[in-house]
mmCIF file of C-alpha atoms and ligand atoms in Angstrom:
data_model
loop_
_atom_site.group_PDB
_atom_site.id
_atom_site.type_symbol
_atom_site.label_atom_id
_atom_site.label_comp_id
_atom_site.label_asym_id
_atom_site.label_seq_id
_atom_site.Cartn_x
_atom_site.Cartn_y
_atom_site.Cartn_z
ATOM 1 C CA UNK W 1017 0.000 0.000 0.000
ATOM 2 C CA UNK W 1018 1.442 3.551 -0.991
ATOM 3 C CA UNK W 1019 1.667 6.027 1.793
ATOM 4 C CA UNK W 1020 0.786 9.898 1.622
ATOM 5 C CA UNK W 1021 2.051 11.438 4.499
ATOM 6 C CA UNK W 1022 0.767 14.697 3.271
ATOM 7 C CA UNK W 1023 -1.950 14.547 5.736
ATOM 8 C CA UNK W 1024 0.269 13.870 8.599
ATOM 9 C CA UNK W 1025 2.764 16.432 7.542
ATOM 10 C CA UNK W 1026 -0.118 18.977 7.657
ATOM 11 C CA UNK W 1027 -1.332 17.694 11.360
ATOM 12 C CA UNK W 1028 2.631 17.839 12.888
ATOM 13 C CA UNK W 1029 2.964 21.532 11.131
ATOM 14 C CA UNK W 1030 -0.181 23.154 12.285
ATOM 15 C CA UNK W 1031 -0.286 25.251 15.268
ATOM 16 C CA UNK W 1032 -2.067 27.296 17.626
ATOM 17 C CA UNK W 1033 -0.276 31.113 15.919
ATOM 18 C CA UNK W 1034 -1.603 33.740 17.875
ATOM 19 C CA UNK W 1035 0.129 36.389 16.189
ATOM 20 C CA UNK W 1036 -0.439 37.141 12.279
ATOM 21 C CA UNK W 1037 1.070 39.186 9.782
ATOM 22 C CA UNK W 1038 -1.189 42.075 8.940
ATOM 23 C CA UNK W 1039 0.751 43.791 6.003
ATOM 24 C CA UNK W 1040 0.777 40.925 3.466
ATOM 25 C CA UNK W 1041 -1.874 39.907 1.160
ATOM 26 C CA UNK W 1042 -4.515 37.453 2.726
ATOM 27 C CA UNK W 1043 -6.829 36.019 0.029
ATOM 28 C CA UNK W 1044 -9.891 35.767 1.888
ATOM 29 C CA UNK W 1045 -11.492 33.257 -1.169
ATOM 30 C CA UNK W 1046 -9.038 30.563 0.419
ATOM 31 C CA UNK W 1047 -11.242 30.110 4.002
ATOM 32 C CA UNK W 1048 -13.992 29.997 1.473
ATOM 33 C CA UNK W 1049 -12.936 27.011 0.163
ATOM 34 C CA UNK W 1050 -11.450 25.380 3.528
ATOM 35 C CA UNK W 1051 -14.739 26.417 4.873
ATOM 36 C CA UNK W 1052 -16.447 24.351 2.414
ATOM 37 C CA UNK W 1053 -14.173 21.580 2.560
ATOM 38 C CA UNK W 1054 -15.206 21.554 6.566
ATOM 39 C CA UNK W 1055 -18.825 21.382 5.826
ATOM 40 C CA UNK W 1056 -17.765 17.279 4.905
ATOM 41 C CA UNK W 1057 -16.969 16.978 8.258
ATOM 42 C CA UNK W 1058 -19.166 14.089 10.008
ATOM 43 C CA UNK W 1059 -21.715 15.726 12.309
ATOM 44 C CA UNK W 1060 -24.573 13.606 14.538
ATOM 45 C CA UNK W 1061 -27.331 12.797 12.555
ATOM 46 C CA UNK W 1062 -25.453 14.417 9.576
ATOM 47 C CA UNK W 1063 -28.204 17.670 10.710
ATOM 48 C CA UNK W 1064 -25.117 19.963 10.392
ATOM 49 C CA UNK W 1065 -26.416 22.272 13.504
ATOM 50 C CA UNK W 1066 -23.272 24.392 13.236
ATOM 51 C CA UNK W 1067 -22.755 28.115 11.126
ATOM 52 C CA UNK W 1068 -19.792 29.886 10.330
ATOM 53 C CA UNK W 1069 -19.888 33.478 10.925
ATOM 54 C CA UNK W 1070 -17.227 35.243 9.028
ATOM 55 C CA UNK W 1071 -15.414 38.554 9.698
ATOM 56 C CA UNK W 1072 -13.147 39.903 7.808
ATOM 57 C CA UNK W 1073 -10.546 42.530 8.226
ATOM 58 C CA UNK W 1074 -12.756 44.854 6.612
ATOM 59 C CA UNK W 1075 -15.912 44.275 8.386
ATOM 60 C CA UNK W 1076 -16.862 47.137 10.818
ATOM 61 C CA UNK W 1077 -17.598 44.186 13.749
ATOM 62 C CA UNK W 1078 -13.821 42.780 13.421
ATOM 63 C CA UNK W 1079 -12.168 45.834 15.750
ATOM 64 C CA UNK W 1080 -15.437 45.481 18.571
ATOM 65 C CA UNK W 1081 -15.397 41.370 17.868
ATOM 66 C CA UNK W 1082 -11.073 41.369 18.722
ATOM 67 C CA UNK W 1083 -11.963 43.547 21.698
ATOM 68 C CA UNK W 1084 -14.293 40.911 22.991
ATOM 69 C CA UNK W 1085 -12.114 38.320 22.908
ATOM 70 C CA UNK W 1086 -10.337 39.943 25.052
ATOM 71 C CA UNK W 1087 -7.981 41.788 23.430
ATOM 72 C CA UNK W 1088 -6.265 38.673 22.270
ATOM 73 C CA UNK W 1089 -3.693 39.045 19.731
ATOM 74 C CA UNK W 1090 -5.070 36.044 18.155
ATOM 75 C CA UNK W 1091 -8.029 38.074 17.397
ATOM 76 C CA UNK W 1092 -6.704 41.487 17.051
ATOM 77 C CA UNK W 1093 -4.056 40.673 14.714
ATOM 78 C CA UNK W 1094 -6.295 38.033 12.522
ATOM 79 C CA UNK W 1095 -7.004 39.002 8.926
ATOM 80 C CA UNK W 1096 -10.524 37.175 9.144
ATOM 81 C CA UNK W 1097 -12.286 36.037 12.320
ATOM 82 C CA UNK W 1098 -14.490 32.706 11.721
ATOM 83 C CA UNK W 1099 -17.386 32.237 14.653
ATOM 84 C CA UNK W 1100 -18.563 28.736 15.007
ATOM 85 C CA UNK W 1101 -22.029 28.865 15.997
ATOM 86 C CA UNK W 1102 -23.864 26.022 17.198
ATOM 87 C CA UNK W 1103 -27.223 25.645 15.559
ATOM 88 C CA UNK W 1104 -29.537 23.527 17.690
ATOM 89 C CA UNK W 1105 -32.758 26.156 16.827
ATOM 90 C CA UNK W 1106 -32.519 24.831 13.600
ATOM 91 C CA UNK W 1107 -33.427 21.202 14.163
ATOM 92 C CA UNK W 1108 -36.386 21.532 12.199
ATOM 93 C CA UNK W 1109 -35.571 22.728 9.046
ATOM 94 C CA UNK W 1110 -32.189 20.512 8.699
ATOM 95 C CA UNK W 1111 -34.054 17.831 9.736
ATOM 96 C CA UNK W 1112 -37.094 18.355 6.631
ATOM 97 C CA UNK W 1113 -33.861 18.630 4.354
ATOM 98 C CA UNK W 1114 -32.190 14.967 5.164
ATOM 99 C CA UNK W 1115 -36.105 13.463 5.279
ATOM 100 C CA UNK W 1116 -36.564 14.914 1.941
ATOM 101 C CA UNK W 1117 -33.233 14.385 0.512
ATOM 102 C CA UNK W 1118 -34.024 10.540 1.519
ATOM 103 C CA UNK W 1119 -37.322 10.543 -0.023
ATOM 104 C CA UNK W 1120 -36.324 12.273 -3.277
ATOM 105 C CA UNK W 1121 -33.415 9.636 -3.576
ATOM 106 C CA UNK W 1122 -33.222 7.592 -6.441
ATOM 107 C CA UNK W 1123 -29.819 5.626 -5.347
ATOM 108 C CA UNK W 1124 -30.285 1.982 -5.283
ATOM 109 C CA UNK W 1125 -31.171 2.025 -1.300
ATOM 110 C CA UNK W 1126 -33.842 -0.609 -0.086
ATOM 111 C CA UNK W 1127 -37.711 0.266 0.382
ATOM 112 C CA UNK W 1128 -36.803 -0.873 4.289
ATOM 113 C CA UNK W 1129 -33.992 1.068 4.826
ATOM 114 C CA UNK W 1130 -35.728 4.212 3.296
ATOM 115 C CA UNK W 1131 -38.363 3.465 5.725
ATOM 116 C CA UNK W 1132 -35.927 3.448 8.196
ATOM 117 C CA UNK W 1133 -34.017 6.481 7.220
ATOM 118 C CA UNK W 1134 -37.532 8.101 7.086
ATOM 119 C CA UNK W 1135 -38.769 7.174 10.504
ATOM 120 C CA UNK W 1136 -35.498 8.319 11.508
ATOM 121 C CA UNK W 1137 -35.903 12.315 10.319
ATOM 122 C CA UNK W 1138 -39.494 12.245 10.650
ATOM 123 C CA UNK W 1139 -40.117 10.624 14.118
ATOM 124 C CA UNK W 1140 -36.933 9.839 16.484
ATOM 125 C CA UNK W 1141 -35.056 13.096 15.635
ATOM 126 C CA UNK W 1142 -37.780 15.539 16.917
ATOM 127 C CA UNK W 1143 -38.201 13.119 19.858
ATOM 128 C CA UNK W 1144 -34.588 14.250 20.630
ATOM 129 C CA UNK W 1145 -34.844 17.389 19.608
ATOM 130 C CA UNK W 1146 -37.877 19.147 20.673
ATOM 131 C CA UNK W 1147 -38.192 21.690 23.655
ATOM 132 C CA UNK W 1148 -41.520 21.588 26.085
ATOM 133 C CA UNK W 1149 -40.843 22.349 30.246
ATOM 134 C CA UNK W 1150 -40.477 18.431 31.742
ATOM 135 C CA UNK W 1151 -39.527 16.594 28.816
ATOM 136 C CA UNK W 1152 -35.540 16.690 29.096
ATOM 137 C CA UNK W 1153 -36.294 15.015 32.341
ATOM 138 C CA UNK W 1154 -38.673 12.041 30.514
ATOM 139 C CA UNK W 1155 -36.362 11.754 27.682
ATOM 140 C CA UNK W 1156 -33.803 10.497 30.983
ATOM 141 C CA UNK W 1157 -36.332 8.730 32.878
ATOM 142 C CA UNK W 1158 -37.632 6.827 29.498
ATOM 143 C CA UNK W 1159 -34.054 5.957 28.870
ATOM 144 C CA UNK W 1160 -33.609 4.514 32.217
ATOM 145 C CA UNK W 1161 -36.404 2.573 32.031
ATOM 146 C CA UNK W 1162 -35.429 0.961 28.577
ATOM 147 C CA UNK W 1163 -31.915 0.362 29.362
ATOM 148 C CA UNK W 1164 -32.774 -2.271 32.171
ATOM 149 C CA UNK W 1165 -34.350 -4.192 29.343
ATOM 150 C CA UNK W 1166 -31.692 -3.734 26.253
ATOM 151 C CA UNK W 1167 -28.656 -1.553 25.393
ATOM 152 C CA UNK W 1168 -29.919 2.312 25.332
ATOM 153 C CA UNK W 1169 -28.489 5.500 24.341
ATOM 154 C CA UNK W 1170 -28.250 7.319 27.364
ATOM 155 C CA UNK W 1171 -27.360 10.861 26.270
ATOM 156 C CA UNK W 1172 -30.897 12.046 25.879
ATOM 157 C CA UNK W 1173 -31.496 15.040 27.996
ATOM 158 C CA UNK W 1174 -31.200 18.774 27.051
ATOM 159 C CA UNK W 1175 -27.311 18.950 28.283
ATOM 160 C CA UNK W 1176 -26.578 15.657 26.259
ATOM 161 C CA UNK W 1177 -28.181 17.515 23.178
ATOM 162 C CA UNK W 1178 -26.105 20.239 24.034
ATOM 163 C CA UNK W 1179 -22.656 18.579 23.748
ATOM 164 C CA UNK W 1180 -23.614 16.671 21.150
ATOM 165 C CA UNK W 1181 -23.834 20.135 18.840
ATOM 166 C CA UNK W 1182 -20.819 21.161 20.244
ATOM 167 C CA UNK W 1183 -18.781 18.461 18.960
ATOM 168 C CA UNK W 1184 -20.162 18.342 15.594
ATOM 169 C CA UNK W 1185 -19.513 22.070 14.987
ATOM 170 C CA UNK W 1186 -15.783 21.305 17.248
ATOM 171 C CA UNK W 1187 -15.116 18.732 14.504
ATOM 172 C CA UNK W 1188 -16.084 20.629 11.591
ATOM 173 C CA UNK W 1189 -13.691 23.620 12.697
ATOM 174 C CA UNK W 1190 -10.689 20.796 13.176
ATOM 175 C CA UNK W 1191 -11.215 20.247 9.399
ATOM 176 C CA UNK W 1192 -11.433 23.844 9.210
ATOM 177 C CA UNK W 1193 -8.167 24.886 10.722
ATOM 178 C CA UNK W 1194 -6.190 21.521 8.959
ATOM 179 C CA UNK W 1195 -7.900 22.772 5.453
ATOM 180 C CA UNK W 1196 -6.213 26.565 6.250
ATOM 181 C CA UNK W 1197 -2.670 24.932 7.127
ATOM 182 C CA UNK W 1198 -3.016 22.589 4.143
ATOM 183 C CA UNK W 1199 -3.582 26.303 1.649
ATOM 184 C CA UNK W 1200 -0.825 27.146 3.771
ATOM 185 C CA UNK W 1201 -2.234 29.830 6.384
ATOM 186 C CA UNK W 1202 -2.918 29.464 10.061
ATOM 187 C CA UNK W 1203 -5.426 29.830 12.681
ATOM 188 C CA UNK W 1204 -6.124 30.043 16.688
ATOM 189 C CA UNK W 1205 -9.052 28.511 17.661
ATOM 190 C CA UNK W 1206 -9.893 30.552 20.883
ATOM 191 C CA UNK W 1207 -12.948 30.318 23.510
ATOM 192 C CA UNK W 1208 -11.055 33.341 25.648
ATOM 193 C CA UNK W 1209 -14.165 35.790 24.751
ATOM 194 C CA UNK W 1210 -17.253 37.658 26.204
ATOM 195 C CA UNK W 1211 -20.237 35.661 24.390
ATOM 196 C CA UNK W 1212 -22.956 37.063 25.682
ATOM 197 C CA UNK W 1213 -21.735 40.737 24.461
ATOM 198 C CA UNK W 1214 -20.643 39.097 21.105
ATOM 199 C CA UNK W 1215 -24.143 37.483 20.647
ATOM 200 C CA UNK W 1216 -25.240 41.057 21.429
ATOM 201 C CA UNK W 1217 -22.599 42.728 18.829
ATOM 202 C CA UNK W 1218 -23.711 40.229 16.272
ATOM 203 C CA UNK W 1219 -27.253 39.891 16.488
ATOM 204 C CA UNK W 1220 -26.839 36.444 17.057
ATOM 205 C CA UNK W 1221 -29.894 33.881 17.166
ATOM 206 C CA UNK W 1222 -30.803 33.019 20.891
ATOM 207 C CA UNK W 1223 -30.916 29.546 20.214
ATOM 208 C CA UNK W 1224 -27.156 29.923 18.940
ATOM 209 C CA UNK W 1225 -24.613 29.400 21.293
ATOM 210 C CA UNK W 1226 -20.831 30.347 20.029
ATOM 211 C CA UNK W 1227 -18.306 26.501 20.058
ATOM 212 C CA UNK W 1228 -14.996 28.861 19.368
ATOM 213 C CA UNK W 1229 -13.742 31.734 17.423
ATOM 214 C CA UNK W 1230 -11.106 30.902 15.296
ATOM 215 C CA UNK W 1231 -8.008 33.823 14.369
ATOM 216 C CA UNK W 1232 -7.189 33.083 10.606
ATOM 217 C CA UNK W 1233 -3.883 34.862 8.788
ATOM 218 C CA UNK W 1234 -0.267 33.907 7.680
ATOM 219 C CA UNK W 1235 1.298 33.412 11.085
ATOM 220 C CA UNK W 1236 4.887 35.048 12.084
ATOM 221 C CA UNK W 1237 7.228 33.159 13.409
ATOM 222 C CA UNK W 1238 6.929 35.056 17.341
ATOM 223 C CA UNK W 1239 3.413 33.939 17.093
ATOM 224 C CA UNK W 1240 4.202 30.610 17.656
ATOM 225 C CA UNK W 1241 4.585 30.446 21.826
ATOM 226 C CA UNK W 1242 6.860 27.830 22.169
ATOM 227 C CA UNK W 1243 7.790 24.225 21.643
ATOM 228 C CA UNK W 1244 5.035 22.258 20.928
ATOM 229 C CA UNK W 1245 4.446 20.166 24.230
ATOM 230 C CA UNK W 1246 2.235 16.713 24.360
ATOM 231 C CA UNK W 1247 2.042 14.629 27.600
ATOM 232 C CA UNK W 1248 3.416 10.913 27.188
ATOM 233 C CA UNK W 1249 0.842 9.278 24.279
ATOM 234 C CA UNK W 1250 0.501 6.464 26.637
ATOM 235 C CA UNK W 1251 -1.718 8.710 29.032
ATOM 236 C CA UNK W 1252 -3.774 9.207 25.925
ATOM 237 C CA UNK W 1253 -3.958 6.305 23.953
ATOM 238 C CA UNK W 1254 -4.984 2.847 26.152
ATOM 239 C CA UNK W 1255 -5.739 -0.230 24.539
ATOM 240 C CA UNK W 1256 -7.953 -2.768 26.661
HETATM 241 C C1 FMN F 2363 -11.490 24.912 22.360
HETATM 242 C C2 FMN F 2363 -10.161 25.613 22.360
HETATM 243 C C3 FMN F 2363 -10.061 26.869 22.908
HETATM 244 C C4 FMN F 2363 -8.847 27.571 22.893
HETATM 245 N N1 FMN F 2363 -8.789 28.845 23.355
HETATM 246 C C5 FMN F 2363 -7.660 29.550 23.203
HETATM 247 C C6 FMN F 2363 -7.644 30.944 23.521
HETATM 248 O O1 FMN F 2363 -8.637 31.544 23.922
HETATM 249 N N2 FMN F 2363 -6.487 31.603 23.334
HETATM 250 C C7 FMN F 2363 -5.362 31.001 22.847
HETATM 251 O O2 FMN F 2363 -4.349 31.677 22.715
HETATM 252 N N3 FMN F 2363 -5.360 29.684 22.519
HETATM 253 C C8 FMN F 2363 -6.482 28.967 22.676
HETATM 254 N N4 FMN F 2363 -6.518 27.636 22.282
HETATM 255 C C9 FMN F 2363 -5.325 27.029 21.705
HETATM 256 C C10 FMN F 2363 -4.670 26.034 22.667
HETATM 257 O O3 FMN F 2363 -4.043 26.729 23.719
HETATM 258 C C11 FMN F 2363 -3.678 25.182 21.868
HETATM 259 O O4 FMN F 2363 -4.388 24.429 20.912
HETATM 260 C C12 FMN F 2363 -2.858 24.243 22.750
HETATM 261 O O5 FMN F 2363 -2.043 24.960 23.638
HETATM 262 C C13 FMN F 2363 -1.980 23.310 21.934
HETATM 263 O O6 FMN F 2363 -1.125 24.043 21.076
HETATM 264 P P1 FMN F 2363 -1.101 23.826 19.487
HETATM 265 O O7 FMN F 2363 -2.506 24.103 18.990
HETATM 266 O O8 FMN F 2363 -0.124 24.842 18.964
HETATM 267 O O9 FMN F 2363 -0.704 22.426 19.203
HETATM 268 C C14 FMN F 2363 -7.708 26.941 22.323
HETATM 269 C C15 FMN F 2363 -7.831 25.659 21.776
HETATM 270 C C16 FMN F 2363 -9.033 25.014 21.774
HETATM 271 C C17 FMN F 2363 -9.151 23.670 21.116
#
Protein backbone atom coordinates (compact mmCIF):
# COMPACT_ATOMS: atom_id res chain seq x y z
CA UNK A 1 0.00 0.00 0.00
CA UNK A 2 1.44 3.55 -0.99
CA UNK A 3 1.67 6.03 1.79
CA UNK A 4 0.79 9.90 1.62
CA UNK A 5 2.05 11.44 4.50
CA UNK A 6 0.77 14.70 3.27
CA UNK A 7 -1.95 14.55 5.74
CA UNK A 8 0.27 13.87 8.60
CA UNK A 9 2.76 16.43 7.54
CA UNK A 10 -0.12 18.98 7.66
CA UNK A 11 -1.33 17.69 11.36
CA UNK A 12 2.63 17.84 12.89
CA UNK A 13 2.96 21.53 11.13
CA UNK A 14 -0.18 23.15 12.29
CA UNK A 15 -0.29 25.25 15.27
CA UNK A 16 -2.07 27.30 17.63
CA UNK A 17 -0.28 31.11 15.92
CA UNK A 18 -1.60 33.74 17.88
CA UNK A 19 0.13 36.39 16.19
CA UNK A 20 -0.44 37.14 12.28
CA UNK A 21 1.07 39.19 9.78
CA UNK A 22 -1.19 42.08 8.94
CA UNK A 23 0.75 43.79 6.00
CA UNK A 24 0.78 40.93 3.47
CA UNK A 25 -1.87 39.91 1.16
CA UNK A 26 -4.52 37.45 2.73
CA UNK A 27 -6.83 36.02 0.03
CA UNK A 28 -9.89 35.77 1.89
CA UNK A 29 -11.49 33.26 -1.17
CA UNK A 30 -9.04 30.56 0.42
CA UNK A 31 -11.24 30.11 4.00
CA UNK A 32 -13.99 30.00 1.47
CA UNK A 33 -12.94 27.01 0.16
CA UNK A 34 -11.45 25.38 3.53
CA UNK A 35 -14.74 26.42 4.87
CA UNK A 36 -16.45 24.35 2.41
CA UNK A 37 -14.17 21.58 2.56
CA UNK A 38 -15.21 21.55 6.57
CA UNK A 39 -18.82 21.38 5.83
CA UNK A 40 -17.77 17.28 4.91
CA UNK A 41 -16.97 16.98 8.26
CA UNK A 42 -19.17 14.09 10.01
CA UNK A 43 -21.72 15.73 12.31
CA UNK A 44 -24.57 13.61 14.54
CA UNK A 45 -27.33 12.80 12.56
CA UNK A 46 -25.45 14.42 9.58
CA UNK A 47 -28.20 17.67 10.71
CA UNK A 48 -25.12 19.96 10.39
CA UNK A 49 -26.42 22.27 13.50
CA UNK A 50 -23.27 24.39 13.24
CA UNK A 51 -22.75 28.12 11.13
CA UNK A 52 -19.79 29.89 10.33
CA UNK A 53 -19.89 33.48 10.93
CA UNK A 54 -17.23 35.24 9.03
CA UNK A 55 -15.41 38.55 9.70
CA UNK A 56 -13.15 39.90 7.81
CA UNK A 57 -10.55 42.53 8.23
CA UNK A 58 -12.76 44.85 6.61
CA UNK A 59 -15.91 44.27 8.39
CA UNK A 60 -16.86 47.14 10.82
CA UNK A 61 -17.60 44.19 13.75
CA UNK A 62 -13.82 42.78 13.42
CA UNK A 63 -12.17 45.83 15.75
CA UNK A 64 -15.44 45.48 18.57
CA UNK A 65 -15.40 41.37 17.87
CA UNK A 66 -11.07 41.37 18.72
CA UNK A 67 -11.96 43.55 21.70
CA UNK A 68 -14.29 40.91 22.99
CA UNK A 69 -12.11 38.32 22.91
CA UNK A 70 -10.34 39.94 25.05
CA UNK A 71 -7.98 41.79 23.43
CA UNK A 72 -6.27 38.67 22.27
CA UNK A 73 -3.69 39.05 19.73
CA UNK A 74 -5.07 36.04 18.16
CA UNK A 75 -8.03 38.07 17.40
CA UNK A 76 -6.70 41.49 17.05
CA UNK A 77 -4.06 40.67 14.71
CA UNK A 78 -6.30 38.03 12.52
CA UNK A 79 -7.00 39.00 8.93
CA UNK A 80 -10.52 37.17 9.14
CA UNK A 81 -12.29 36.04 12.32
CA UNK A 82 -14.49 32.71 11.72
CA UNK A 83 -17.39 32.24 14.65
CA UNK A 84 -18.56 28.74 15.01
CA UNK A 85 -22.03 28.86 16.00
CA UNK A 86 -23.86 26.02 17.20
CA UNK A 87 -27.22 25.65 15.56
CA UNK A 88 -29.54 23.53 17.69
CA UNK A 89 -32.76 26.16 16.83
CA UNK A 90 -32.52 24.83 13.60
CA UNK A 91 -33.43 21.20 14.16
CA UNK A 92 -36.39 21.53 12.20
CA UNK A 93 -35.57 22.73 9.05
CA UNK A 94 -32.19 20.51 8.70
CA UNK A 95 -34.05 17.83 9.74
CA UNK A 96 -37.09 18.35 6.63
CA UNK A 97 -33.86 18.63 4.35
CA UNK A 98 -32.19 14.97 5.16
CA UNK A 99 -36.10 13.46 5.28
CA UNK A 100 -36.56 14.91 1.94
CA UNK A 101 -33.23 14.39 0.51
CA UNK A 102 -34.02 10.54 1.52
CA UNK A 103 -37.32 10.54 -0.02
CA UNK A 104 -36.32 12.27 -3.28
CA UNK A 105 -33.41 9.64 -3.58
CA UNK A 106 -33.22 7.59 -6.44
CA UNK A 107 -29.82 5.63 -5.35
CA UNK A 108 -30.29 1.98 -5.28
CA UNK A 109 -31.17 2.02 -1.30
CA UNK A 110 -33.84 -0.61 -0.09
CA UNK A 111 -37.71 0.27 0.38
CA UNK A 112 -36.80 -0.87 4.29
CA UNK A 113 -33.99 1.07 4.83
CA UNK A 114 -35.73 4.21 3.30
CA UNK A 115 -38.36 3.47 5.73
CA UNK A 116 -35.93 3.45 8.20
CA UNK A 117 -34.02 6.48 7.22
CA UNK A 118 -37.53 8.10 7.09
CA UNK A 119 -38.77 7.17 10.50
CA UNK A 120 -35.50 8.32 11.51
CA UNK A 121 -35.90 12.31 10.32
CA UNK A 122 -39.49 12.25 10.65
CA UNK A 123 -40.12 10.62 14.12
CA UNK A 124 -36.93 9.84 16.48
CA UNK A 125 -35.06 13.10 15.64
CA UNK A 126 -37.78 15.54 16.92
CA UNK A 127 -38.20 13.12 19.86
CA UNK A 128 -34.59 14.25 20.63
CA UNK A 129 -34.84 17.39 19.61
CA UNK A 130 -37.88 19.15 20.67
CA UNK A 131 -38.19 21.69 23.65
CA UNK A 132 -41.52 21.59 26.08
CA UNK A 133 -40.84 22.35 30.25
CA UNK A 134 -40.48 18.43 31.74
CA UNK A 135 -39.53 16.59 28.82
CA UNK A 136 -35.54 16.69 29.10
CA UNK A 137 -36.29 15.02 32.34
CA UNK A 138 -38.67 12.04 30.51
CA UNK A 139 -36.36 11.75 27.68
CA UNK A 140 -33.80 10.50 30.98
CA UNK A 141 -36.33 8.73 32.88
CA UNK A 142 -37.63 6.83 29.50
CA UNK A 143 -34.05 5.96 28.87
CA UNK A 144 -33.61 4.51 32.22
CA UNK A 145 -36.40 2.57 32.03
CA UNK A 146 -35.43 0.96 28.58
CA UNK A 147 -31.91 0.36 29.36
CA UNK A 148 -32.77 -2.27 32.17
CA UNK A 149 -34.35 -4.19 29.34
CA UNK A 150 -31.69 -3.73 26.25
CA UNK A 151 -28.66 -1.55 25.39
CA UNK A 152 -29.92 2.31 25.33
CA UNK A 153 -28.49 5.50 24.34
CA UNK A 154 -28.25 7.32 27.36
CA UNK A 155 -27.36 10.86 26.27
CA UNK A 156 -30.90 12.05 25.88
CA UNK A 157 -31.50 15.04 28.00
CA UNK A 158 -31.20 18.77 27.05
CA UNK A 159 -27.31 18.95 28.28
CA UNK A 160 -26.58 15.66 26.26
CA UNK A 161 -28.18 17.51 23.18
CA UNK A 162 -26.11 20.24 24.03
CA UNK A 163 -22.66 18.58 23.75
CA UNK A 164 -23.61 16.67 21.15
CA UNK A 165 -23.83 20.14 18.84
CA UNK A 166 -20.82 21.16 20.24
CA UNK A 167 -18.78 18.46 18.96
CA UNK A 168 -20.16 18.34 15.59
CA UNK A 169 -19.51 22.07 14.99
CA UNK A 170 -15.78 21.30 17.25
CA UNK A 171 -15.12 18.73 14.50
CA UNK A 172 -16.08 20.63 11.59
CA UNK A 173 -13.69 23.62 12.70
CA UNK A 174 -10.69 20.80 13.18
CA UNK A 175 -11.21 20.25 9.40
CA UNK A 176 -11.43 23.84 9.21
CA UNK A 177 -8.17 24.89 10.72
CA UNK A 178 -6.19 21.52 8.96
CA UNK A 179 -7.90 22.77 5.45
CA UNK A 180 -6.21 26.56 6.25
CA UNK A 181 -2.67 24.93 7.13
CA UNK A 182 -3.02 22.59 4.14
CA UNK A 183 -3.58 26.30 1.65
CA UNK A 184 -0.83 27.15 3.77
CA UNK A 185 -2.23 29.83 6.38
CA UNK A 186 -2.92 29.46 10.06
CA UNK A 187 -5.43 29.83 12.68
CA UNK A 188 -6.12 30.04 16.69
CA UNK A 189 -9.05 28.51 17.66
CA UNK A 190 -9.89 30.55 20.88
CA UNK A 191 -12.95 30.32 23.51
CA UNK A 192 -11.06 33.34 25.65
CA UNK A 193 -14.16 35.79 24.75
CA UNK A 194 -17.25 37.66 26.20
CA UNK A 195 -20.24 35.66 24.39
CA UNK A 196 -22.96 37.06 25.68
CA UNK A 197 -21.74 40.74 24.46
CA UNK A 198 -20.64 39.10 21.11
CA UNK A 199 -24.14 37.48 20.65
CA UNK A 200 -25.24 41.06 21.43
CA UNK A 201 -22.60 42.73 18.83
CA UNK A 202 -23.71 40.23 16.27
CA UNK A 203 -27.25 39.89 16.49
CA UNK A 204 -26.84 36.44 17.06
CA UNK A 205 -29.89 33.88 17.17
CA UNK A 206 -30.80 33.02 20.89
CA UNK A 207 -30.92 29.55 20.21
CA UNK A 208 -27.16 29.92 18.94
CA UNK A 209 -24.61 29.40 21.29
CA UNK A 210 -20.83 30.35 20.03
CA UNK A 211 -18.31 26.50 20.06
CA UNK A 212 -15.00 28.86 19.37
CA UNK A 213 -13.74 31.73 17.42
CA UNK A 214 -11.11 30.90 15.30
CA UNK A 215 -8.01 33.82 14.37
CA UNK A 216 -7.19 33.08 10.61
CA UNK A 217 -3.88 34.86 8.79
CA UNK A 218 -0.27 33.91 7.68
CA UNK A 219 1.30 33.41 11.09
CA UNK A 220 4.89 35.05 12.08
CA UNK A 221 7.23 33.16 13.41
CA UNK A 222 6.93 35.06 17.34
CA UNK A 223 3.41 33.94 17.09
CA UNK A 224 4.20 30.61 17.66
CA UNK A 225 4.58 30.45 21.83
CA UNK A 226 6.86 27.83 22.17
CA UNK A 227 7.79 24.23 21.64
CA UNK A 228 5.03 22.26 20.93
CA UNK A 229 4.45 20.17 24.23
CA UNK A 230 2.23 16.71 24.36
CA UNK A 231 2.04 14.63 27.60
CA UNK A 232 3.42 10.91 27.19
CA UNK A 233 0.84 9.28 24.28
CA UNK A 234 0.50 6.46 26.64
CA UNK A 235 -1.72 8.71 29.03
CA UNK A 236 -3.77 9.21 25.93
CA UNK A 237 -3.96 6.31 23.95
CA UNK A 238 -4.98 2.85 26.15
CA UNK A 239 -5.74 -0.23 24.54
CA UNK A 240 -7.95 -2.77 26.66
C1 LIG B 1 -11.49 24.91 22.36
C2 LIG B 1 -10.16 25.61 22.36
C3 LIG B 1 -10.06 26.87 22.91
C4 LIG B 1 -8.85 27.57 22.89
N1 LIG B 1 -8.79 28.85 23.35
C5 LIG B 1 -7.66 29.55 23.20
C6 LIG B 1 -7.64 30.94 23.52
O1 LIG B 1 -8.64 31.54 23.92
N2 LIG B 1 -6.49 31.60 23.33
C7 LIG B 1 -5.36 31.00 22.85
O2 LIG B 1 -4.35 31.68 22.71
N3 LIG B 1 -5.36 29.68 22.52
C8 LIG B 1 -6.48 28.97 22.68
N4 LIG B 1 -6.52 27.64 22.28
C9 LIG B 1 -5.32 27.03 21.71
C10 LIG B 1 -4.67 26.03 22.67
O3 LIG B 1 -4.04 26.73 23.72
C11 LIG B 1 -3.68 25.18 21.87
O4 LIG B 1 -4.39 24.43 20.91
C12 LIG B 1 -2.86 24.24 22.75
O5 LIG B 1 -2.04 24.96 23.64
C13 LIG B 1 -1.98 23.31 21.93
O6 LIG B 1 -1.13 24.04 21.08
P1 LIG B 1 -1.10 23.83 19.49
O7 LIG B 1 -2.51 24.10 18.99
O8 LIG B 1 -0.12 24.84 18.96
O9 LIG B 1 -0.70 22.43 19.20
C14 LIG B 1 -7.71 26.94 22.32
C15 LIG B 1 -7.83 25.66 21.78
C16 LIG B 1 -9.03 25.01 21.77
C17 LIG B 1 -9.15 23.67 21.12
Amino acid sequence: MSEDNSFFDIVESRRSVRIFDTETPFDHDLVKKALEASILSPNSSNLQLYQFIRIPETSPFKGPLAELCMRQKAATTARELVVVLTRRDAWKSRAKANYEYIKDATQNQSEKKKKQALSYYGNLIPKLYRKFPGWSLIKKLIAFFVGFKRPMVREVSESDVRVSVHKSAALASMTFMLGMKAIGYDTCPMEGYDSKRIKKLLDLPSGSEICMIIGCGRGLPEGVYGDRFRVNSDSLIKEI
